[in-house]
Short mmCIF file of C-alpha atoms in Angstrom, two decimals:
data_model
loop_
_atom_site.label_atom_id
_atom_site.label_comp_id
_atom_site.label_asym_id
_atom_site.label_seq_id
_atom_site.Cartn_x
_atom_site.Cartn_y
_atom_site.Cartn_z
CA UNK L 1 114.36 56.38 151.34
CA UNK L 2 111.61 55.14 149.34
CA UNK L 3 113.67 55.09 145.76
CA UNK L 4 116.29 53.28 147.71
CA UNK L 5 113.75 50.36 148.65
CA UNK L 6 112.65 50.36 145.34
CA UNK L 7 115.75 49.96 143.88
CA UNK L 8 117.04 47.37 146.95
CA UNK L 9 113.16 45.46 145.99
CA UNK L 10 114.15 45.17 142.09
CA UNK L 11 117.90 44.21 142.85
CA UNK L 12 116.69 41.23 144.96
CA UNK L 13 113.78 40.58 142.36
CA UNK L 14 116.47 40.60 139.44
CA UNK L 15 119.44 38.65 141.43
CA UNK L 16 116.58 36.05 142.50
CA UNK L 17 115.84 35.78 138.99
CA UNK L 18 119.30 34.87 138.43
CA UNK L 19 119.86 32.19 140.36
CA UNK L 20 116.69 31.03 139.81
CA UNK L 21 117.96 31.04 135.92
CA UNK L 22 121.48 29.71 136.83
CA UNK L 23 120.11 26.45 138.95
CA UNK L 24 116.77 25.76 137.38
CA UNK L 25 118.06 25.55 133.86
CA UNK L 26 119.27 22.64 132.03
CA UNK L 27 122.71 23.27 130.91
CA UNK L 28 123.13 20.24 129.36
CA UNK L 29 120.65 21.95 126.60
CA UNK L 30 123.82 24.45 125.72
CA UNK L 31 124.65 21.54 123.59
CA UNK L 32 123.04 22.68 120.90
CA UNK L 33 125.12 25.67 120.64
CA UNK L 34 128.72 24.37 121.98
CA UNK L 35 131.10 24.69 119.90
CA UNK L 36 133.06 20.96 118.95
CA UNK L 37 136.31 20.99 120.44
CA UNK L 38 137.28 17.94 118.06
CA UNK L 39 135.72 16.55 114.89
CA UNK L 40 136.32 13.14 114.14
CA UNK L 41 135.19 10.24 112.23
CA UNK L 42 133.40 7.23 114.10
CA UNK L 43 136.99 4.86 113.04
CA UNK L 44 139.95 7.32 114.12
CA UNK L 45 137.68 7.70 117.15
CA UNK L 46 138.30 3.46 117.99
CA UNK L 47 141.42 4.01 116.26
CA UNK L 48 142.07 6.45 118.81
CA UNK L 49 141.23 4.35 121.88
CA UNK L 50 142.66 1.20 120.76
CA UNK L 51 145.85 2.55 120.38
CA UNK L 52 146.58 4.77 123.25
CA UNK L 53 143.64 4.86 125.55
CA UNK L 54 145.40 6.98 128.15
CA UNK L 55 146.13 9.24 124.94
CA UNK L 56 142.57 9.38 123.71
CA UNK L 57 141.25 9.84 126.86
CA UNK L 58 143.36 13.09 127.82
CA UNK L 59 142.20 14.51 124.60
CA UNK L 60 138.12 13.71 124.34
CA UNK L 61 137.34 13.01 127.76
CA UNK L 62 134.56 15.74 128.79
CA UNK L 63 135.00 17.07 125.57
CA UNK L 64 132.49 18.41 123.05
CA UNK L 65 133.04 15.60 120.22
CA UNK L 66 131.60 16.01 116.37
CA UNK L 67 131.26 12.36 115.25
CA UNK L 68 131.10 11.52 111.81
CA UNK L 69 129.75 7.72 110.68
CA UNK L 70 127.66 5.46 109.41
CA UNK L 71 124.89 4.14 111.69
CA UNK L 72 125.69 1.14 112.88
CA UNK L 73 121.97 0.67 114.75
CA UNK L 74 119.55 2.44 116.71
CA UNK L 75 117.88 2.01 119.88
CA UNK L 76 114.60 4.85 119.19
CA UNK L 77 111.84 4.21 122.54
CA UNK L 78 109.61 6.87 123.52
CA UNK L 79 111.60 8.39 126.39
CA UNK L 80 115.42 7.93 125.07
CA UNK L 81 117.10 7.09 121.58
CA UNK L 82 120.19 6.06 120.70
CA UNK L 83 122.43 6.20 117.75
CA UNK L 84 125.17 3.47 117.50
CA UNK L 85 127.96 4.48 115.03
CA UNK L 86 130.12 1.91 113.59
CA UNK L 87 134.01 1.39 113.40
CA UNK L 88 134.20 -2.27 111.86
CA UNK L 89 134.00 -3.87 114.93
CA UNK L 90 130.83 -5.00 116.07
CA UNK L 91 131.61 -4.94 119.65
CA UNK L 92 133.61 -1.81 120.44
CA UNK L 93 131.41 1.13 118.37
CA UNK L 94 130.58 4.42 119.01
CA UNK L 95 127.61 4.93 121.01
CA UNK L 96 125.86 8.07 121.25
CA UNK L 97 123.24 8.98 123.87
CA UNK L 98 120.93 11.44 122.41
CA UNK L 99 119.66 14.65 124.63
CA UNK L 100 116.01 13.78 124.13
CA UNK L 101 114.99 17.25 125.68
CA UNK L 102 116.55 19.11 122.04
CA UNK L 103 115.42 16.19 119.71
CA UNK L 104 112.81 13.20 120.05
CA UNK L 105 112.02 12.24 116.72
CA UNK L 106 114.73 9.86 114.46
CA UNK L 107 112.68 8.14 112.58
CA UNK L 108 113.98 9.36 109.73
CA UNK L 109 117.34 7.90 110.55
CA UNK L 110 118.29 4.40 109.12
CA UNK L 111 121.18 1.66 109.38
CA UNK L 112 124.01 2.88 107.18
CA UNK L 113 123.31 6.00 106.67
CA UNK L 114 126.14 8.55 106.95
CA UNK L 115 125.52 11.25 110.00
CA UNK L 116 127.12 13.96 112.01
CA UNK L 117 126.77 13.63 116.05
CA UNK L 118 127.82 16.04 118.87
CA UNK L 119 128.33 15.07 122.30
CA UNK L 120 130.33 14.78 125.10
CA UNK L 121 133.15 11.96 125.19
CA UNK L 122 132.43 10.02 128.43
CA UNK L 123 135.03 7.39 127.64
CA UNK L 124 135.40 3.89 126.82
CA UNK L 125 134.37 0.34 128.27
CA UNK L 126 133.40 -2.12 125.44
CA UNK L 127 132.11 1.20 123.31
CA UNK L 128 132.95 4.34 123.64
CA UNK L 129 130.11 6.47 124.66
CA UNK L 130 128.89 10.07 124.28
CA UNK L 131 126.33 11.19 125.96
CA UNK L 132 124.17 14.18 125.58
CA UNK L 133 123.88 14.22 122.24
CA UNK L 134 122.74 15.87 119.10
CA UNK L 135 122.14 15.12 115.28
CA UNK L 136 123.99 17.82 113.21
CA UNK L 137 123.13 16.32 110.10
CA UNK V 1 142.80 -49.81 112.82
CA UNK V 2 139.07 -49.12 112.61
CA UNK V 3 139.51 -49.22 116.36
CA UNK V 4 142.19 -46.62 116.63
CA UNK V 5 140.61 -44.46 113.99
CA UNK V 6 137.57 -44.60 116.30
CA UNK V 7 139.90 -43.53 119.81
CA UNK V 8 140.73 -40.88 117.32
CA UNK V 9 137.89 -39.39 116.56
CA UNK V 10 136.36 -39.51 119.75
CA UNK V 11 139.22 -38.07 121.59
CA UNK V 12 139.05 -34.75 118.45
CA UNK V 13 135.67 -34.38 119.23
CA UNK V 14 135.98 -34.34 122.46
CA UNK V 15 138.71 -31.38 122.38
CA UNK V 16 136.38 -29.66 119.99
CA UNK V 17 133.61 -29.59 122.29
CA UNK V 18 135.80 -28.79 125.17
CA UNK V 19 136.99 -25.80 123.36
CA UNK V 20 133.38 -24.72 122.03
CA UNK V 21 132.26 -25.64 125.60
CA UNK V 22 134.75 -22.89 126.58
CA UNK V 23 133.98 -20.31 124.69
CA UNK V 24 130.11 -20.53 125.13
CA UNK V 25 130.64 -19.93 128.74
CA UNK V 26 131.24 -15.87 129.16
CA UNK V 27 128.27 -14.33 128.67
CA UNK V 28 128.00 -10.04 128.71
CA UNK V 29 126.13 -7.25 128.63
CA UNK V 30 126.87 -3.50 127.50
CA UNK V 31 123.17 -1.94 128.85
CA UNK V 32 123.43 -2.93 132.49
CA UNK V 33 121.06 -0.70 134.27
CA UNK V 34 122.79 0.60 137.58
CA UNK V 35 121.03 3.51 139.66
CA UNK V 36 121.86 4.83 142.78
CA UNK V 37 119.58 7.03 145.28
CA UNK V 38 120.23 9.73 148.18
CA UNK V 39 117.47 10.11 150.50
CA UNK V 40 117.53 12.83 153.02
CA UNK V 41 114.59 15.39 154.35
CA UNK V 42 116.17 18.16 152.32
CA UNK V 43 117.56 16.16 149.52
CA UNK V 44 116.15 13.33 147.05
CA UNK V 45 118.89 12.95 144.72
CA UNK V 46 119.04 10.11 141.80
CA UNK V 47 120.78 8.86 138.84
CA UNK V 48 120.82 6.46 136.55
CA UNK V 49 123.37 4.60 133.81
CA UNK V 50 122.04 2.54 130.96
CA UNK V 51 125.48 0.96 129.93
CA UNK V 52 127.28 -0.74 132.38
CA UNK V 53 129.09 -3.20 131.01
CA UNK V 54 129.15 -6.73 132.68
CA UNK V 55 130.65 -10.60 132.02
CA UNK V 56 129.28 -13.20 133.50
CA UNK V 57 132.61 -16.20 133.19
CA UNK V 58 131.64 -19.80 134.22
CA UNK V 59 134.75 -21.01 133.61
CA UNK V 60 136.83 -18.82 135.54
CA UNK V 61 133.83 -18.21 138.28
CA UNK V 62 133.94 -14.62 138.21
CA UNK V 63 131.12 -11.47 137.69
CA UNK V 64 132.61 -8.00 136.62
CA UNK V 65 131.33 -4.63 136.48
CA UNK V 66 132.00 -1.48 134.99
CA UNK V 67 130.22 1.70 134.25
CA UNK V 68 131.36 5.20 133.22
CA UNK V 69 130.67 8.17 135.71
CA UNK V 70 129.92 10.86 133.04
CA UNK V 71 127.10 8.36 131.92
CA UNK V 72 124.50 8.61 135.09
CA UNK V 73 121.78 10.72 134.08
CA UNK V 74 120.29 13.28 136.65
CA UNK V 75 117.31 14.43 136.21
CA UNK V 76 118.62 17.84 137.43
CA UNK V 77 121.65 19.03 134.93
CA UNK V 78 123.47 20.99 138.28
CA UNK V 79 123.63 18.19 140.57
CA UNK V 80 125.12 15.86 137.45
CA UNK V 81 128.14 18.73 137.25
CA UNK V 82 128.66 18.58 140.67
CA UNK V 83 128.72 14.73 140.53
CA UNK V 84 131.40 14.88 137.99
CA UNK V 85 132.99 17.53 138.88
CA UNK V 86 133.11 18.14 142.88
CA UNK V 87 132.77 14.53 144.19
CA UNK V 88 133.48 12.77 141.25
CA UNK V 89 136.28 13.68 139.56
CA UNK V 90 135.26 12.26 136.93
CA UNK V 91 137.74 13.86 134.43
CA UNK V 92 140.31 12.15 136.38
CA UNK V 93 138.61 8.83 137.51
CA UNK V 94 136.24 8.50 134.28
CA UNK V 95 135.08 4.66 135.69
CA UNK V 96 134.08 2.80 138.33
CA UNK V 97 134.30 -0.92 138.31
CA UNK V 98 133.50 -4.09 140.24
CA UNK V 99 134.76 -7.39 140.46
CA UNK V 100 133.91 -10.24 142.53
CA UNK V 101 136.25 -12.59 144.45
CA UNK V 102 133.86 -15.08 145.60
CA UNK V 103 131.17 -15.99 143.37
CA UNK V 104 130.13 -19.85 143.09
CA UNK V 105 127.75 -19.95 139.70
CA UNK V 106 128.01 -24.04 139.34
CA UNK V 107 124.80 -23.29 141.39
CA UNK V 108 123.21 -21.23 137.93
CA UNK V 109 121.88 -24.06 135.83
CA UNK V 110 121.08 -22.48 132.95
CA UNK V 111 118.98 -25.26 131.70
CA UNK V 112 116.27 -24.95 134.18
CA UNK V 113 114.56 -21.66 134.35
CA UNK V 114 113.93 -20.01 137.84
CA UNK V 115 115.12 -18.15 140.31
CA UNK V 116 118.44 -18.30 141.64
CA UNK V 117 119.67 -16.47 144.91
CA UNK V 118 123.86 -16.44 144.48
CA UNK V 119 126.00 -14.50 147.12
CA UNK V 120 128.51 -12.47 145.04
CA UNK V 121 131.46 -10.56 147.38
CA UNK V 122 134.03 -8.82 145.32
CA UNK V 123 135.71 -5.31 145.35
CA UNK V 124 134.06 -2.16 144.30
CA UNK V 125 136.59 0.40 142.92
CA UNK V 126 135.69 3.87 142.42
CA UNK V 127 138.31 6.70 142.27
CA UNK V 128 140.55 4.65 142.83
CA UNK V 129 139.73 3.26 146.34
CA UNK V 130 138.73 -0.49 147.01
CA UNK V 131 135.39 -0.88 149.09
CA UNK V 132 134.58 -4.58 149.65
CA UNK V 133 130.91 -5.31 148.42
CA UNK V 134 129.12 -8.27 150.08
CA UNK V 135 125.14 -9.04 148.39
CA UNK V 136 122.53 -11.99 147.29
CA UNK V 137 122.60 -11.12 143.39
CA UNK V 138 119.21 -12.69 142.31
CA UNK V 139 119.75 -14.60 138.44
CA UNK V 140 116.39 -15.23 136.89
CA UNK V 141 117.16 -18.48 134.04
CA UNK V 142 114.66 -18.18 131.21
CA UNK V 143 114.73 -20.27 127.72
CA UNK V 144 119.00 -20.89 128.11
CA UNK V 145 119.44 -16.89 129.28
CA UNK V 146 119.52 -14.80 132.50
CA UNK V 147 119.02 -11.72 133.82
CA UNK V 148 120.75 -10.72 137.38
CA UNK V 149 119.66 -7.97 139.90
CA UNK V 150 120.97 -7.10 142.99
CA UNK V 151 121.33 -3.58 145.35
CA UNK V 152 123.47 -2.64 148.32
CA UNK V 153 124.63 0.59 150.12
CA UNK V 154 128.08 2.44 150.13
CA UNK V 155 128.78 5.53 151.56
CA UNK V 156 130.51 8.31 150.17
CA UNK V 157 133.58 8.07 152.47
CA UNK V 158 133.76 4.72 151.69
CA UNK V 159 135.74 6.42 148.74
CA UNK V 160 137.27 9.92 150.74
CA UNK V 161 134.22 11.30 148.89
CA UNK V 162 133.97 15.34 151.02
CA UNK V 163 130.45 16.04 151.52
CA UNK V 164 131.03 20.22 152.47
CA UNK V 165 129.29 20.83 155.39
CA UNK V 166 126.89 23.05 153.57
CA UNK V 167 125.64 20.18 151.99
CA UNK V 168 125.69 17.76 154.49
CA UNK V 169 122.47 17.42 155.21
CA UNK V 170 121.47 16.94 151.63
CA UNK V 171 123.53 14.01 150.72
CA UNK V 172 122.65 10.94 152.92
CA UNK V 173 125.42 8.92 154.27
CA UNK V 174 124.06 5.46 153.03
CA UNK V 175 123.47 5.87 149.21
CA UNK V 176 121.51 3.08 147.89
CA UNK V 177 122.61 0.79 144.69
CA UNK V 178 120.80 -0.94 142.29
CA UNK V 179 122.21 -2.99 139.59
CA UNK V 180 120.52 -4.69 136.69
CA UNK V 181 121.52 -6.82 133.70
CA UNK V 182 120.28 -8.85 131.11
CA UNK V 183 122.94 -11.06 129.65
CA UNK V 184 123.48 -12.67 126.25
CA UNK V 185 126.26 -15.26 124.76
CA UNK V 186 129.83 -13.89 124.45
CA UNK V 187 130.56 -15.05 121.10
CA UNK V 188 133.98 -14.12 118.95
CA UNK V 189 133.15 -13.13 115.50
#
């Protein structure tokens, strides 16, 4: 009977655990280790949208998205930063919402300089935007 | 014939400006602020987008709103997938927009800074269904430009949004909006 309660006492403690794990944890972290369903450069992104936006939303919306570009600007405060991509046209670019819990510090990064992003495609008003976001490169 | 040339010049001018006149009077933003907030005993549940976009049109008196769904930030990463993905949709219904139907901004002088208290009413869409939105949308006018803010509530089955009934209790039934913008000149380059 005893073993039994043990065993019942470290089930509970382990499948506590668990859920504590499964509902505590930032998934939106996994980022860094998602694989990209598409890679793309910043233009046949826009290219993508301006065309067929019904089209280019089927296949990057909620997706994991590598981004390759030039930076267009950057928007670098102390709780969020932001890495603006360009495609040509000054007001529809690619705007990129960096996860500021995996990286903080872009001060290395200037305008025009050629970069790989990864994020998820949350689709297009004036810009398209990804959010959650990390610099590959 | 000086005379004439002188109607004619006048009356160029005067289409010039009419036509610059036009196109100065759209102004936008793409990093409206709009947040929303669930209070309940068991439950405080926030979010927050950073770019909404928004025009502000003079000429054709109208406001519009629109904001991406996958964009609100939760502070806790579960409750932002079951946003999106349980009440939501987001995959399906990516934005949510506004736009108003009554809006008078001849009251908005934009040459005297202040405070100006507007009533906006207009249609907010989101997942498809149309929830009339009635609110005083406060523009501050500083130096030629303006900021506007205004909040208001919705409910969830405003839009057949299901709240299960094991989460009831955790999801109030008036969710409070705030909206945010500062605007800037809608030129065409």
């Amino acid at each position: 009977m005893k073993k039994y309660l043990i065993y019942l006492g470290l089930f509970a403690v382990v499948g506590i655990g668990l859920v504590y794990y499964y509902t505590q944890r930032d998934s939106r972290n996994d980022i860094k280790y998602r694989k990209a369903e598409e890679s793309i450069s910043a233009l046949a992104l826009f290219e993508a949208f301006e065309e067929d936006e019904e089209g280019a939303l089927e296949k990057f919306l909620g997706k994991t998205v590598l981004v390759s570009g030039e930076i267009h600007s950057l928007d670098l405060t102390p709780e969020k930063a932001t890495i603006v991509l360009d495609t040509g046209d000054p007001l529809s670019t690619i705007v990129c919402e960096m996860n500021h819990n995996l990286q903080s510090d872009f001060g290395m990064l200037s305008e025009g300089q050629s970069v790989e992003v990864k994020g998820e495609c949350s689709g297009k008003l004036m810009d398209i935007i990804l959010v959650n976001c990390i610099l590959i490169n | 014939m000086n005379q004439q040339r002188s109607v004619t010049i006048l009356i160029s001018a005067y289409f010039l400006f009419s036509i610059a006149y036009l196109d100065a009077q759209t102004y936008f933003t793409k990093e409206g602020v709009i947040s929303f907030y669930s209070h309940t005993p068991l439950e405080e549940i926030e979010a927050v987008n950073e770019k909404a976009v928004s025009i502000v049109d003079f000429d054709n008196q109208k406001v519009e709103f629109s904001v991406l769904i996958k964009g609100f930030l939760f502070k806790n990463a579960l409750m932002q997938t079951h946003f999106n993905e349980n009440y939501m949709e987001s995959d399906q219904y990516p934005k949510a927009k506004f736009k108003s139907t009554e809006v008078d901004l001849s009251k908005l002088d934009l040459d005297k800074d202040g405070e100006y208290v507007i009533p906006v009413m207009g249609i907010l869409n989101v997942k498809e269904k149309d929830k009339e939105i009635q609110t005083d949308v406060i523009f501050v006018v500083k130096d030629g430009v303006f900021s506007a803010r205004c909040n208001f509530v919705v409910s969830p089955s405003d839009f057949d949004i299901e709240i299960p009934s094991l989460v009831k209790g955790k999801i109030a039934e008036n969710i409070q909006v705030e909206v945010s913008a500062d605007y800037q000149l809608y030129t065409k380059s």
